[in-house]
JSON list of C-alpha atoms in Angstrom, two decimals:
[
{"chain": "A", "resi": 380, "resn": "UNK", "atom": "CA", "xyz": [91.84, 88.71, -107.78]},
{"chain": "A", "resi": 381, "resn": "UNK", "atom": "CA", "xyz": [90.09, 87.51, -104.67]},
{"chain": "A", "resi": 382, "resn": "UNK", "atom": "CA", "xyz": [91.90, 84.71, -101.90]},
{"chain": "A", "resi": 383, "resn": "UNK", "atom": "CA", "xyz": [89.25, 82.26, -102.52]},
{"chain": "A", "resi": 384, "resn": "UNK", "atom": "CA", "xyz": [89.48, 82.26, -106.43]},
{"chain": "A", "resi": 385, "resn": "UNK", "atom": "CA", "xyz": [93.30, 81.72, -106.57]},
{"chain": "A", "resi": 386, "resn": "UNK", "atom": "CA", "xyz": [93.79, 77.90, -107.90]},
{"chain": "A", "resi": 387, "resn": "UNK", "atom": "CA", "xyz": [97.18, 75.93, -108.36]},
{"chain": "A", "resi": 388, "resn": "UNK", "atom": "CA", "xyz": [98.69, 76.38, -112.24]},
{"chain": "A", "resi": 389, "resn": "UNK", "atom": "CA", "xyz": [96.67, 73.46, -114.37]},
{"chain": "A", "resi": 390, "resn": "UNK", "atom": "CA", "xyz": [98.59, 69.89, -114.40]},
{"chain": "A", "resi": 391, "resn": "UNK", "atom": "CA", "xyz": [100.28, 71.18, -110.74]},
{"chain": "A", "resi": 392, "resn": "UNK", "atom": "CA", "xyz": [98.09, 68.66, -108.26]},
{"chain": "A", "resi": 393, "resn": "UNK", "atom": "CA", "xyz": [97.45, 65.67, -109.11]},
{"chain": "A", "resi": 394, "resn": "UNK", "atom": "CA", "xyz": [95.70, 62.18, -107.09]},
{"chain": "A", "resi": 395, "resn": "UNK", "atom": "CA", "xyz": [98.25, 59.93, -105.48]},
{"chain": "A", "resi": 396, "resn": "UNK", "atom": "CA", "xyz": [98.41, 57.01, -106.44]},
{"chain": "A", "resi": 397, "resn": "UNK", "atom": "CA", "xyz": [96.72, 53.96, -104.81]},
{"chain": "A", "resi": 398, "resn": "UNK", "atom": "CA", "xyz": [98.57, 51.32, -105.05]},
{"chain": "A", "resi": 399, "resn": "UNK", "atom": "CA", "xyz": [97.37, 47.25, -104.15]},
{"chain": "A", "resi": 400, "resn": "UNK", "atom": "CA", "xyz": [93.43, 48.38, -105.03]},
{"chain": "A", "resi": 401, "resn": "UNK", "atom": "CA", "xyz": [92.21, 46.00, -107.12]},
{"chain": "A", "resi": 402, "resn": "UNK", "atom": "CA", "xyz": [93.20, 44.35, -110.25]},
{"chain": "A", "resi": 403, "resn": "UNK", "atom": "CA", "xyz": [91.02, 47.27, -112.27]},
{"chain": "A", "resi": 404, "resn": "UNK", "atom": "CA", "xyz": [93.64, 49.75, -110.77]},
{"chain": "A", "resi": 405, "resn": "UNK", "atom": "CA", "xyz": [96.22, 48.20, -112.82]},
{"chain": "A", "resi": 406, "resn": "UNK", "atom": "CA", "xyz": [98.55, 48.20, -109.64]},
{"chain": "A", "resi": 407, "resn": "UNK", "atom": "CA", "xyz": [96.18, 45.73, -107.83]},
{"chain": "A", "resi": 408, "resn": "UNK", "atom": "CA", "xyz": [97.50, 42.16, -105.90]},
{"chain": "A", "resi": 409, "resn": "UNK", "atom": "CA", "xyz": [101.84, 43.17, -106.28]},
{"chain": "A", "resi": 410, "resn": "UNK", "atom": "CA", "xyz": [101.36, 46.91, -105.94]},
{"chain": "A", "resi": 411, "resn": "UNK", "atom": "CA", "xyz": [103.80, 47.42, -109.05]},
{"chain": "A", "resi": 412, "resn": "UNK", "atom": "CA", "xyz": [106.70, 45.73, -107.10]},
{"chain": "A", "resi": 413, "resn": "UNK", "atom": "CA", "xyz": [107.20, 42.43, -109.18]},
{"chain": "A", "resi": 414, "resn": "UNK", "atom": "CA", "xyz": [107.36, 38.81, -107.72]},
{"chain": "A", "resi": 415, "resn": "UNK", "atom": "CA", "xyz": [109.68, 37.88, -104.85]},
{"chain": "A", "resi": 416, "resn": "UNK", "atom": "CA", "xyz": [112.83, 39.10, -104.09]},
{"chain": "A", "resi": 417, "resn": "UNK", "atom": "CA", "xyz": [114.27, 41.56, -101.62]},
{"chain": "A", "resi": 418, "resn": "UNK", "atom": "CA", "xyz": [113.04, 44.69, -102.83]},
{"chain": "A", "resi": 419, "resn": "UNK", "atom": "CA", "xyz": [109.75, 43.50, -103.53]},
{"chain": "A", "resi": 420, "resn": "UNK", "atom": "CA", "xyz": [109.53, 43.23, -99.23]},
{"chain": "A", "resi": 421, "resn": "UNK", "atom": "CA", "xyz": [108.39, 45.19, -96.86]},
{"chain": "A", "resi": 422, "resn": "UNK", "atom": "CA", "xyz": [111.26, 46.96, -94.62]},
{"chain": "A", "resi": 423, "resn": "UNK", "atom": "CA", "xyz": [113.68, 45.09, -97.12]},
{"chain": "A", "resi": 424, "resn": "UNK", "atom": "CA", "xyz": [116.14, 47.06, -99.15]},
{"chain": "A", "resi": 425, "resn": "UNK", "atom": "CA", "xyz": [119.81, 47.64, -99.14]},
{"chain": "A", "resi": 426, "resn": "UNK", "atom": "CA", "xyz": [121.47, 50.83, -97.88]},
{"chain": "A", "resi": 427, "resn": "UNK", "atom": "CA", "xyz": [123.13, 53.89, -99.99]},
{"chain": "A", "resi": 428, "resn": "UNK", "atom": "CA", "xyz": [125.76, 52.70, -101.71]},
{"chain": "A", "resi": 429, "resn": "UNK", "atom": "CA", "xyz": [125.62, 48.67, -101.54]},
{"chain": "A", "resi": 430, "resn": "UNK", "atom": "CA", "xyz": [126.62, 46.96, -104.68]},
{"chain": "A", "resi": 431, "resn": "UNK", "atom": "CA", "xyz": [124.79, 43.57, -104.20]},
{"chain": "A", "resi": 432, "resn": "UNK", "atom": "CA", "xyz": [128.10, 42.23, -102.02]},
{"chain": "A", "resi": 433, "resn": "UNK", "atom": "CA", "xyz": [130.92, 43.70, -104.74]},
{"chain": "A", "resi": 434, "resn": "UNK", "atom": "CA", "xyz": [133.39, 45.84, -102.92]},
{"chain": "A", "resi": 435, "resn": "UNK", "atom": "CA", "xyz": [131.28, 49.75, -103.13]},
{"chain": "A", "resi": 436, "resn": "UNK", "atom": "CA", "xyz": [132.95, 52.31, -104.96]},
{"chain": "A", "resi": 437, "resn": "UNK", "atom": "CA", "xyz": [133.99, 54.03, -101.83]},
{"chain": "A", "resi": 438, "resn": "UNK", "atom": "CA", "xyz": [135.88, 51.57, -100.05]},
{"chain": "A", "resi": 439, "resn": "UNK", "atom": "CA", "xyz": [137.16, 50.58, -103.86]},
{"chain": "A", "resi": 440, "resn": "UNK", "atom": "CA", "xyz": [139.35, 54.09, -104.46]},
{"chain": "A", "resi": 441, "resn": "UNK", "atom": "CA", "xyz": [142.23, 54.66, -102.33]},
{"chain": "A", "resi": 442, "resn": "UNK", "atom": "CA", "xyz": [142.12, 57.27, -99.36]},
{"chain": "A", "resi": 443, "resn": "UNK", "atom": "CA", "xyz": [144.00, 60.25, -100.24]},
{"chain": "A", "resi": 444, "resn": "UNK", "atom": "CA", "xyz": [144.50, 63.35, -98.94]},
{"chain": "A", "resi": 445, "resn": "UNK", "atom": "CA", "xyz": [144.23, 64.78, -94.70]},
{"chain": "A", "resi": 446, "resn": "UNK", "atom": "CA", "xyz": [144.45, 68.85, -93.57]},
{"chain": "A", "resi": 447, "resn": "UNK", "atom": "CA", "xyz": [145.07, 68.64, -89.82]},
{"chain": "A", "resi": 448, "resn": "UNK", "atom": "CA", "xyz": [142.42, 70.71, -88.21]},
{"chain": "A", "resi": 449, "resn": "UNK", "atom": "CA", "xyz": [145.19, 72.22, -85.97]},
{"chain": "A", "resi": 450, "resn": "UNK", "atom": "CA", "xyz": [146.95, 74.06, -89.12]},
{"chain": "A", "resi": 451, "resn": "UNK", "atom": "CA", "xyz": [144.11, 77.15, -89.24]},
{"chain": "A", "resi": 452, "resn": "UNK", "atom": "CA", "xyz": [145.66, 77.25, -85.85]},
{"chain": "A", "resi": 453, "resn": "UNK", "atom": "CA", "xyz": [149.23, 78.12, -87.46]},
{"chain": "A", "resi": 454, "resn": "UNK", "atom": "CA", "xyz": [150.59, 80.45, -89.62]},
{"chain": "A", "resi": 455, "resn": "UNK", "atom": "CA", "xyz": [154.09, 81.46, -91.22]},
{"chain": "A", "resi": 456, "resn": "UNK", "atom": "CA", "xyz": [155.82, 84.77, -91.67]},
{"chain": "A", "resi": 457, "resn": "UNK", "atom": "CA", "xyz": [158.66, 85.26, -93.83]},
{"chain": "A", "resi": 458, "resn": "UNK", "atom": "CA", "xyz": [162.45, 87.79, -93.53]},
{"chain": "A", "resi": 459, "resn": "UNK", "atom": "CA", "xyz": [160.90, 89.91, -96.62]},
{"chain": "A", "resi": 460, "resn": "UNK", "atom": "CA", "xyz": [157.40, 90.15, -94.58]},
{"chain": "A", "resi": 461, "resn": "UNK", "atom": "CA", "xyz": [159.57, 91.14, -91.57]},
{"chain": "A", "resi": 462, "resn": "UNK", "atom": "CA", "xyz": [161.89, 93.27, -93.36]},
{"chain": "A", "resi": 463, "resn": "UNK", "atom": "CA", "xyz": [158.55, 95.72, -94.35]},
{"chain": "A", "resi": 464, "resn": "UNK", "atom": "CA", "xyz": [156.84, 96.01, -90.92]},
{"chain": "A", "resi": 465, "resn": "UNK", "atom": "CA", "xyz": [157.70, 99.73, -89.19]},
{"chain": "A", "resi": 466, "resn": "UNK", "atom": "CA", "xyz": [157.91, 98.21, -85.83]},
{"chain": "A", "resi": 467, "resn": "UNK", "atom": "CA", "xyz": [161.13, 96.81, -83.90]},
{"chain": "A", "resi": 468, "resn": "UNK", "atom": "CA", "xyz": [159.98, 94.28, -81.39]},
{"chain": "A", "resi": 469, "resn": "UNK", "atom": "CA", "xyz": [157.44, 92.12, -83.06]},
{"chain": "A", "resi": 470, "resn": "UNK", "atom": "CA", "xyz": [154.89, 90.09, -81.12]},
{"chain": "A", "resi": 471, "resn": "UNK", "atom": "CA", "xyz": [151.65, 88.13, -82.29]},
{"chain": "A", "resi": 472, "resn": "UNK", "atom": "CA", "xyz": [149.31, 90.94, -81.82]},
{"chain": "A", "resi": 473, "resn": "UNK", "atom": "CA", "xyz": [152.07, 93.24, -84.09]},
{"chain": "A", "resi": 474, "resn": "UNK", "atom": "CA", "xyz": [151.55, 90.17, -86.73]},
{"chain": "A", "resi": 475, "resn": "UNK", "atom": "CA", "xyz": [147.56, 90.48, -86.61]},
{"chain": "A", "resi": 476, "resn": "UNK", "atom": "CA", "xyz": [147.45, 94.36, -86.46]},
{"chain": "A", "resi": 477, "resn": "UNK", "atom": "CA", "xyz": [149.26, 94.07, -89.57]},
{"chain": "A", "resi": 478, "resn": "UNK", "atom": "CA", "xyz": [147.23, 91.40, -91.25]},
{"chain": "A", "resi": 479, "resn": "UNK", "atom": "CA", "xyz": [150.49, 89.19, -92.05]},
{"chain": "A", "resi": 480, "resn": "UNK", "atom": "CA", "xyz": [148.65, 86.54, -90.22]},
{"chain": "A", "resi": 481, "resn": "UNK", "atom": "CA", "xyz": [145.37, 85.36, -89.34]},
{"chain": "A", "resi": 482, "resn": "UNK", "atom": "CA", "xyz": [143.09, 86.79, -86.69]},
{"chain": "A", "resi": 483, "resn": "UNK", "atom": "CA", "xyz": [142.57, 83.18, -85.24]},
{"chain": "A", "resi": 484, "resn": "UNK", "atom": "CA", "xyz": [146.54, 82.52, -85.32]},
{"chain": "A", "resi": 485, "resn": "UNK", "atom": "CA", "xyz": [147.86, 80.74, -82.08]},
{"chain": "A", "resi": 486, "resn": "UNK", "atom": "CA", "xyz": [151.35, 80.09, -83.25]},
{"chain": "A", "resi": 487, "resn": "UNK", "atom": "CA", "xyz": [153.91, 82.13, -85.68]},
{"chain": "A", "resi": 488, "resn": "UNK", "atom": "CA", "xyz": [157.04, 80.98, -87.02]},
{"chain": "A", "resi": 489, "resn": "UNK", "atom": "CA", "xyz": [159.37, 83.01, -89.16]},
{"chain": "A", "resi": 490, "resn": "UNK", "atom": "CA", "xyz": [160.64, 81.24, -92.26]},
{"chain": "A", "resi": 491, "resn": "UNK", "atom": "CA", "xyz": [163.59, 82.02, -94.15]},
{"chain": "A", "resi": 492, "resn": "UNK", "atom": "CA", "xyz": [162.63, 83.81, -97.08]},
{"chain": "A", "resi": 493, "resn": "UNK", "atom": "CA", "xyz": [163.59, 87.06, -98.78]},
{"chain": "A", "resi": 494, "resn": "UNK", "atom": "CA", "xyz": [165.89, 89.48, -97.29]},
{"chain": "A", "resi": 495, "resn": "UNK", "atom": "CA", "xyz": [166.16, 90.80, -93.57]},
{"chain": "A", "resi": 496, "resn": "UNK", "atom": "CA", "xyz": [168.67, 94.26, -93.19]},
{"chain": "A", "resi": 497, "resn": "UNK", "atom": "CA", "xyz": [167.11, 95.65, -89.98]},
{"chain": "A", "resi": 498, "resn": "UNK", "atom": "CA", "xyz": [167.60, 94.59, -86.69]},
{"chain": "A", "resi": 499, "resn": "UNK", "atom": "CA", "xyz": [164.39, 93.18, -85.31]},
{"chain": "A", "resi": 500, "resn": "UNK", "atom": "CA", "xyz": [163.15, 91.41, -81.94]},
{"chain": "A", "resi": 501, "resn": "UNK", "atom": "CA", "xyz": [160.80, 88.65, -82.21]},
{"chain": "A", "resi": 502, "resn": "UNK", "atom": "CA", "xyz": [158.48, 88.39, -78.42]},
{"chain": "A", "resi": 503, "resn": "UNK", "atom": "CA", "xyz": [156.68, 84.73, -78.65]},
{"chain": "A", "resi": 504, "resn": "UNK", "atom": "CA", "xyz": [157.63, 83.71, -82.17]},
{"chain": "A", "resi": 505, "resn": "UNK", "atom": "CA", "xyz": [159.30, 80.87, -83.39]},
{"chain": "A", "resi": 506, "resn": "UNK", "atom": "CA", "xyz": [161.54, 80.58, -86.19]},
{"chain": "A", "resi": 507, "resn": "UNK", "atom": "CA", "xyz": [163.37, 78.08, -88.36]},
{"chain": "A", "resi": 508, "resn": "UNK", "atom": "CA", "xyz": [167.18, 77.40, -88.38]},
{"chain": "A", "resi": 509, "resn": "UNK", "atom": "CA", "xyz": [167.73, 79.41, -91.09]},
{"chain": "A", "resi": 510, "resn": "UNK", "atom": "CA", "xyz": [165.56, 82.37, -90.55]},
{"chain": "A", "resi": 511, "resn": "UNK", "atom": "CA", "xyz": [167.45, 82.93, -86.31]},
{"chain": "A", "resi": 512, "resn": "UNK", "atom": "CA", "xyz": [170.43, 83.04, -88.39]},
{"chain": "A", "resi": 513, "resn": "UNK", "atom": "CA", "xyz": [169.39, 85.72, -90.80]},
{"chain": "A", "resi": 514, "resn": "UNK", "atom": "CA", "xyz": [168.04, 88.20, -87.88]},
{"chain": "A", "resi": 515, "resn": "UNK", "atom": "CA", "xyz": [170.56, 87.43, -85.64]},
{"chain": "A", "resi": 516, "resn": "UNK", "atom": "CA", "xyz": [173.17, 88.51, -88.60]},
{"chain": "A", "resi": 517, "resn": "UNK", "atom": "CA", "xyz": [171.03, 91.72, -89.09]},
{"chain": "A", "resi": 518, "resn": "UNK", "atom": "CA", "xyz": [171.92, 92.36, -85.21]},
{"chain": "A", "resi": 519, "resn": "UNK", "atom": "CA", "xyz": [168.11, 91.54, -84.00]},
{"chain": "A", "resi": 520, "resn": "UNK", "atom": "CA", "xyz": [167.31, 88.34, -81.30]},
{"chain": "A", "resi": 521, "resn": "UNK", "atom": "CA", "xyz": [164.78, 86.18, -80.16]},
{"chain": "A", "resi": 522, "resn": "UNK", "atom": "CA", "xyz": [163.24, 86.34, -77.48]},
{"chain": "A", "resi": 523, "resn": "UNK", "atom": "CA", "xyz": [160.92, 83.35, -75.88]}
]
């Protein structure tokens, strides 16, 4: 096989076609666009999605549904997550080293759930109502 005798696969090119040519073209005087009307215009022709002046589908169907794009900014911990970790005074990078929360995590908050026996110390971490109570009862604190 030589460069100059490769050819495209038969059926593969093909003329464009020519339209407003001549009545013999078959798409002479009209150029296959009909009489009249807006589509048969030059420039004229409605955008993606228009309906002819109904109400579009889109702006038919409720809204539903919004993530805040500051959540992948947050992340949660919980007593049982807590209650495995080897450590005593838990901070954010203790959290990440330990893959309990995301690498891009800004903010933790410890969330009652499971059980908490050892005393722990929590350096820059929130936590809910219920969860203080639970370390503080296992003799650990919070500090800000």
């Amino acid at each position: 096989m030589e460069l100059n005798s490769i050819k495209p696969a038969e059926g593969a090119k093909h003329a464009k076609r020519r339209v407003g040519r001549g009545i013999g073209s078959g798409l002479g005087k009209t150029a296959g666009r009909g009489h009249k009307g807006q589509k048969s215009r030059a420039g004229g022709y409605h955008k993606v999605g228009f309906e002819g002046g109904q109400m579009p589908l889109q702006r038919r169907l409720p809204k539903r549904g919004f993530k805040s794009h500051l959540l992948k900014f947050n992340d949660e911990v919980t007593l049982a997550q807590l209650q495995d970790l080897s450590v005593e005074e838990i901070d954010l990078a203790v959290l990440k080293n330990a893959g309990l929360v995301s690498v891009r995590a800004l903010n933790v908050k410890v969330v009652k759930s499971g059980e908490l026996s050892k005393k722990v110390v929590l350096k820059g971490i929130g936590a809910t109502a219920g969860a203080k109570a639970a370390i503080e009862a296992a003799g650990g604190s919070i500090a800000a």
